[in-house]
Amino acid sequence: MLIQFLTAAGVLAVLTIVPGPDMAVVTRRAVSAGWRDGLRTVGGITGGLLVWGVLTVMGLAAVLAASAVAYTVVKLAGAAYLVFLGVQALARGGRVRPPARGRGVQAQTADTPPATPPGSPWRTGLVSNVFNPKIAVFYTGLLPTLAPSALSPHAGMALLVLLHAVLTAVWLGGYVLLLAKARAFFQRPSVRRAMDRITGVVLIGFGVKVATTQP
């Protein structure tokens, strides 16, 4: 059982660190609003994984993965949300909050914090993951092959879902804290504008990819 568990942990770790929509969403939120919002977004993403985990254990995710219509509906909803976040980032374009009265031009460009993206960071992370049908396919197609044979199917799946959620929280949480170390760099107006544009394009690209991929 230990060897099977370590093998599953290795596979899940590799899949977790591969850059994807989650990292783009977290980057946008952490750079724009700070590490606290970044960690809340990670919490929402982890919550989305747990939602899919519960659905998988209950067997509902398998129904979604097997239904072309249901898969397409969720896929398009998720793609539209990613595109919406991308367009929102491009529209922000590095805008900053209005400076306090009496502050000079230099303060406006150097010390003024960036405008915070609208909406709850936790909800942003949750929605971006709940409307990702690839997780349903991943959980119903791959996880059963990795589950330790010494456990019941439900227990094995639940264990791996929890492991995946923990790995995701640790990886993305560490990434957010790493971004926080470079906060002064990301506060520069030119860098903020560049990051808004880059993350906006990346999110739109992921949205298009999600919309055009097949199960």
mmCIF file of C-alpha atoms in Angstrom:
data_model
loop_
_atom_site.group_PDB
_atom_site.id
_atom_site.type_symbol
_atom_site.label_atom_id
_atom_site.label_comp_id
_atom_site.label_asym_id
_atom_site.label_seq_id
_atom_site.Cartn_x
_atom_site.Cartn_y
_atom_site.Cartn_z
ATOM 1 C CA MET A 1 0.000 0.000 0.000
ATOM 2 C CA LEU A 2 2.827 2.412 0.861
ATOM 3 C CA ILE A 3 4.427 2.028 -2.577
ATOM 4 C CA GLN A 4 1.060 2.601 -4.280
ATOM 5 C CA PHE A 5 0.447 5.687 -2.148
ATOM 6 C CA LEU A 6 3.893 7.143 -2.907
ATOM 7 C CA THR A 7 3.410 6.469 -6.610
ATOM 8 C CA ALA A 8 0.047 8.228 -6.541
ATOM 9 C CA ALA A 9 1.571 11.139 -4.599
ATOM 10 C CA GLY A 10 4.306 11.489 -7.222
ATOM 11 C CA VAL A 11 1.835 11.517 -10.105
ATOM 12 C CA LEU A 12 -0.424 14.025 -8.354
ATOM 13 C CA ALA A 13 2.542 16.244 -7.476
ATOM 14 C CA VAL A 14 3.649 16.402 -11.118
ATOM 15 C CA LEU A 15 0.120 17.212 -12.288
ATOM 16 C CA THR A 16 -0.228 19.863 -9.578
ATOM 17 C CA ILE A 17 2.888 21.860 -10.478
ATOM 18 C CA VAL A 18 2.107 21.972 -14.216
ATOM 19 C CA PRO A 19 1.026 25.589 -14.925
ATOM 20 C CA GLY A 20 -2.669 25.953 -15.740
ATOM 21 C CA PRO A 21 -5.694 28.192 -15.218
ATOM 22 C CA ASP A 22 -5.399 27.939 -11.420
ATOM 23 C CA MET A 23 -1.939 29.490 -11.445
ATOM 24 C CA ALA A 24 -3.059 32.269 -13.787
ATOM 25 C CA VAL A 25 -6.043 33.102 -11.565
ATOM 26 C CA VAL A 26 -3.865 33.094 -8.437
ATOM 27 C CA THR A 27 -1.179 35.231 -10.092
ATOM 28 C CA ARG A 28 -3.689 37.863 -11.135
ATOM 29 C CA ARG A 29 -5.226 38.086 -7.680
ATOM 30 C CA ALA A 30 -1.980 37.979 -5.689
ATOM 31 C CA VAL A 31 -0.197 40.569 -7.823
ATOM 32 C CA SER A 32 -3.167 42.939 -7.908
ATOM 33 C CA ALA A 33 -4.470 42.651 -4.362
ATOM 34 C CA GLY A 34 -1.681 41.151 -2.259
ATOM 35 C CA TRP A 35 -0.799 37.829 -0.715
ATOM 36 C CA ARG A 36 -3.855 37.641 1.555
ATOM 37 C CA ASP A 37 -6.223 37.743 -1.406
ATOM 38 C CA GLY A 38 -3.914 35.321 -3.191
ATOM 39 C CA LEU A 39 -4.189 32.821 -0.348
ATOM 40 C CA ARG A 40 -7.965 33.248 -0.232
ATOM 41 C CA THR A 41 -8.056 32.450 -3.940
ATOM 42 C CA VAL A 42 -5.994 29.324 -3.260
ATOM 43 C CA GLY A 43 -8.529 28.408 -0.588
ATOM 44 C CA GLY A 44 -11.336 28.722 -3.124
ATOM 45 C CA ILE A 45 -9.458 26.567 -5.631
ATOM 46 C CA THR A 46 -8.874 23.921 -2.976
ATOM 47 C CA GLY A 47 -12.557 24.086 -2.069
ATOM 48 C CA GLY A 48 -13.418 23.471 -5.732
ATOM 49 C CA LEU A 49 -11.270 20.338 -5.725
ATOM 50 C CA LEU A 50 -13.058 19.086 -2.620
ATOM 51 C CA VAL A 51 -16.437 19.720 -4.290
ATOM 52 C CA TRP A 52 -15.352 17.593 -7.242
ATOM 53 C CA GLY A 53 -13.998 15.013 -4.816
ATOM 54 C CA VAL A 54 -17.357 14.680 -3.077
ATOM 55 C CA LEU A 55 -19.129 14.432 -6.437
ATOM 56 C CA THR A 56 -16.651 11.775 -7.560
ATOM 57 C CA VAL A 57 -17.111 9.640 -4.450
ATOM 58 C CA MET A 58 -20.889 9.969 -4.896
ATOM 59 C CA GLY A 59 -20.581 8.920 -8.533
ATOM 60 C CA LEU A 60 -21.988 12.149 -9.969
ATOM 61 C CA ALA A 61 -18.716 13.198 -11.591
ATOM 62 C CA ALA A 62 -18.719 9.962 -13.598
ATOM 63 C CA VAL A 63 -22.155 10.873 -14.945
ATOM 64 C CA LEU A 64 -20.845 14.269 -16.024
ATOM 65 C CA ALA A 65 -17.755 12.742 -17.614
ATOM 66 C CA ALA A 66 -19.931 10.275 -19.547
ATOM 67 C CA SER A 67 -22.551 12.802 -20.679
ATOM 68 C CA ALA A 68 -21.490 14.828 -23.701
ATOM 69 C CA VAL A 69 -24.220 17.422 -23.134
ATOM 70 C CA ALA A 70 -23.486 17.928 -19.427
ATOM 71 C CA TYR A 71 -19.755 18.041 -20.081
ATOM 72 C CA THR A 72 -20.192 20.645 -22.813
ATOM 73 C CA VAL A 73 -22.414 22.859 -20.651
ATOM 74 C CA VAL A 74 -19.941 22.877 -17.752
ATOM 75 C CA LYS A 75 -17.012 23.261 -20.134
ATOM 76 C CA LEU A 76 -18.464 26.308 -21.859
ATOM 77 C CA ALA A 77 -19.462 27.883 -18.536
ATOM 78 C CA GLY A 78 -15.931 27.431 -17.224
ATOM 79 C CA ALA A 79 -14.403 28.755 -20.444
ATOM 80 C CA ALA A 80 -16.664 31.824 -20.365
ATOM 81 C CA TYR A 81 -15.653 32.549 -16.771
ATOM 82 C CA LEU A 82 -11.931 32.356 -17.592
ATOM 83 C CA VAL A 83 -12.422 34.648 -20.596
ATOM 84 C CA PHE A 84 -14.397 37.043 -18.380
ATOM 85 C CA LEU A 85 -11.522 37.161 -15.866
ATOM 86 C CA GLY A 86 -9.063 37.719 -18.698
ATOM 87 C CA VAL A 87 -11.047 40.567 -20.230
ATOM 88 C CA GLN A 88 -11.435 42.071 -16.767
ATOM 89 C CA ALA A 89 -7.656 41.992 -16.288
ATOM 90 C CA LEU A 90 -7.042 43.602 -19.681
ATOM 91 C CA ALA A 91 -9.619 46.301 -18.946
ATOM 92 C CA ARG A 92 -7.920 47.073 -15.634
ATOM 93 C CA GLY A 93 -4.658 47.653 -17.498
ATOM 94 C CA GLY A 94 -2.662 48.453 -14.380
ATOM 95 C CA ARG A 95 -5.123 51.048 -13.059
ATOM 96 C CA VAL A 96 -4.429 52.267 -9.550
ATOM 97 C CA ARG A 97 -6.656 53.470 -6.763
ATOM 98 C CA PRO A 98 -7.219 57.226 -6.561
ATOM 99 C CA PRO A 99 -4.542 58.758 -4.324
ATOM 100 C CA ALA A 100 -5.374 60.427 -1.049
ATOM 101 C CA ARG A 101 -6.036 64.192 -1.285
ATOM 102 C CA GLY A 102 -2.902 66.229 -1.031
ATOM 103 C CA ARG A 103 -0.539 63.575 -2.308
ATOM 104 C CA GLY A 104 1.767 64.413 -5.162
ATOM 105 C CA VAL A 105 2.183 62.970 -8.632
ATOM 106 C CA GLN A 106 5.122 60.847 -7.525
ATOM 107 C CA ALA A 107 2.987 59.218 -4.835
ATOM 108 C CA GLN A 108 0.316 58.456 -7.412
ATOM 109 C CA THR A 109 2.744 56.508 -9.573
ATOM 110 C CA ALA A 110 5.009 54.902 -7.009
ATOM 111 C CA ASP A 111 3.168 54.513 -3.714
ATOM 112 C CA THR A 112 -0.455 54.120 -4.732
ATOM 113 C CA PRO A 113 -1.596 50.488 -4.407
ATOM 114 C CA PRO A 114 -3.090 48.803 -7.467
ATOM 115 C CA ALA A 115 -6.852 48.657 -7.860
ATOM 116 C CA THR A 116 -8.186 45.468 -6.307
ATOM 117 C CA PRO A 117 -10.047 43.157 -8.725
ATOM 118 C CA PRO A 118 -13.781 43.113 -7.963
ATOM 119 C CA GLY A 119 -15.432 40.121 -6.336
ATOM 120 C CA SER A 120 -14.497 37.737 -3.571
ATOM 121 C CA PRO A 121 -11.103 36.062 -4.104
ATOM 122 C CA TRP A 122 -12.400 32.862 -2.494
ATOM 123 C CA ARG A 123 -15.382 32.778 -4.847
ATOM 124 C CA THR A 124 -13.141 33.477 -7.832
ATOM 125 C CA GLY A 125 -10.999 30.445 -7.033
ATOM 126 C CA LEU A 126 -13.987 28.249 -6.256
ATOM 127 C CA VAL A 127 -15.941 29.091 -9.414
ATOM 128 C CA SER A 128 -12.913 28.729 -11.685
ATOM 129 C CA ASN A 129 -12.416 25.169 -10.421
ATOM 130 C CA VAL A 130 -16.030 24.042 -10.043
ATOM 131 C CA PHE A 131 -16.606 24.897 -13.710
ATOM 132 C CA ASN A 132 -13.575 22.905 -14.858
ATOM 133 C CA PRO A 133 -14.965 19.588 -16.156
ATOM 134 C CA LYS A 134 -11.446 18.292 -16.782
ATOM 135 C CA ILE A 135 -11.235 17.666 -13.046
ATOM 136 C CA ALA A 136 -14.254 15.358 -13.290
ATOM 137 C CA VAL A 137 -12.553 13.420 -16.101
ATOM 138 C CA PHE A 138 -9.280 13.365 -14.159
ATOM 139 C CA TYR A 139 -10.886 12.175 -10.941
ATOM 140 C CA THR A 140 -13.046 9.500 -12.561
ATOM 141 C CA GLY A 141 -10.499 8.363 -15.153
ATOM 142 C CA LEU A 142 -7.086 8.523 -13.478
ATOM 143 C CA LEU A 143 -7.593 8.489 -9.717
ATOM 144 C CA PRO A 144 -9.204 5.017 -9.612
ATOM 145 C CA THR A 145 -6.046 3.585 -11.209
ATOM 146 C CA LEU A 146 -3.900 5.211 -8.500
ATOM 147 C CA ALA A 147 -6.034 4.342 -5.456
ATOM 148 C CA PRO A 148 -4.342 1.920 -3.014
ATOM 149 C CA SER A 149 -5.826 -1.542 -3.496
ATOM 150 C CA ALA A 150 -5.756 -2.218 0.257
ATOM 151 C CA LEU A 151 -8.531 0.347 0.766
ATOM 152 C CA SER A 152 -12.121 0.270 -0.388
ATOM 153 C CA PRO A 153 -12.742 2.172 -3.665
ATOM 154 C CA HIS A 154 -14.505 5.021 -1.878
ATOM 155 C CA ALA A 155 -11.848 5.301 0.839
ATOM 156 C CA GLY A 156 -9.020 5.161 -1.690
ATOM 157 C CA MET A 157 -10.585 7.857 -3.859
ATOM 158 C CA ALA A 158 -11.300 10.079 -0.846
ATOM 159 C CA LEU A 159 -7.691 9.729 0.308
ATOM 160 C CA LEU A 160 -6.303 10.748 -3.089
ATOM 161 C CA VAL A 161 -8.709 13.677 -3.421
ATOM 162 C CA LEU A 162 -7.560 14.977 -0.026
ATOM 163 C CA LEU A 163 -3.945 14.451 -1.044
ATOM 164 C CA HIS A 164 -4.473 16.379 -4.271
ATOM 165 C CA ALA A 165 -6.178 19.225 -2.386
ATOM 166 C CA VAL A 166 -3.308 19.428 0.117
ATOM 167 C CA LEU A 167 -0.644 19.381 -2.624
ATOM 168 C CA THR A 168 -2.515 22.107 -4.513
ATOM 169 C CA ALA A 169 -2.874 24.297 -1.414
ATOM 170 C CA VAL A 170 0.815 23.899 -0.507
ATOM 171 C CA TRP A 171 2.077 24.490 -4.041
ATOM 172 C CA LEU A 172 -0.094 27.500 -4.880
ATOM 173 C CA GLY A 173 0.195 28.892 -1.350
ATOM 174 C CA GLY A 174 3.985 28.765 -1.591
ATOM 175 C CA TYR A 175 3.781 30.421 -4.998
ATOM 176 C CA VAL A 176 1.688 33.266 -3.536
ATOM 177 C CA LEU A 177 4.206 33.816 -0.727
ATOM 178 C CA LEU A 178 7.014 33.851 -3.289
ATOM 179 C CA LEU A 179 5.193 36.572 -5.217
ATOM 180 C CA ALA A 180 4.810 38.499 -1.955
ATOM 181 C CA LYS A 181 8.602 38.578 -1.566
ATOM 182 C CA ALA A 182 8.772 40.548 -4.799
ATOM 183 C CA ARG A 183 5.936 42.895 -3.825
ATOM 184 C CA ALA A 184 7.993 46.066 -4.391
ATOM 185 C CA PHE A 185 8.769 44.969 -7.946
ATOM 186 C CA PHE A 186 5.146 44.155 -8.753
ATOM 187 C CA GLN A 187 3.978 47.485 -7.298
ATOM 188 C CA ARG A 188 5.686 49.393 -10.114
ATOM 189 C CA PRO A 189 3.049 50.840 -12.481
ATOM 190 C CA SER A 190 4.793 49.534 -15.607
ATOM 191 C CA VAL A 191 5.057 46.049 -14.111
ATOM 192 C CA ARG A 192 1.420 46.135 -12.964
ATOM 193 C CA ARG A 193 0.295 47.046 -16.462
ATOM 194 C CA ALA A 194 2.427 44.290 -17.981
ATOM 195 C CA MET A 195 1.169 41.674 -15.501
ATOM 196 C CA ASP A 196 -2.464 42.665 -16.092
ATOM 197 C CA ARG A 197 -1.980 42.280 -19.823
ATOM 198 C CA ILE A 198 -0.046 39.019 -19.562
ATOM 199 C CA THR A 199 -2.454 37.357 -17.135
ATOM 200 C CA GLY A 200 -5.416 38.678 -19.139
ATOM 201 C CA VAL A 201 -4.110 37.106 -22.351
ATOM 202 C CA VAL A 202 -3.191 33.869 -20.541
ATOM 203 C CA LEU A 203 -6.640 33.563 -18.941
ATOM 204 C CA ILE A 204 -8.371 34.188 -22.266
ATOM 205 C CA GLY A 205 -6.066 31.626 -23.866
ATOM 206 C CA PHE A 206 -6.936 29.038 -21.232
ATOM 207 C CA GLY A 207 -10.625 29.852 -21.697
ATOM 208 C CA VAL A 208 -10.375 29.203 -25.426
ATOM 209 C CA LYS A 209 -8.419 26.008 -24.770
ATOM 210 C CA VAL A 210 -11.032 24.744 -22.310
ATOM 211 C CA ALA A 211 -13.839 25.561 -24.756
ATOM 212 C CA THR A 212 -12.210 23.704 -27.659
ATOM 213 C CA THR A 213 -10.858 20.605 -25.902
ATOM 214 C CA GLN A 214 -12.674 17.279 -25.867
ATOM 215 C CA PRO A 215 -13.100 14.921 -22.883
#
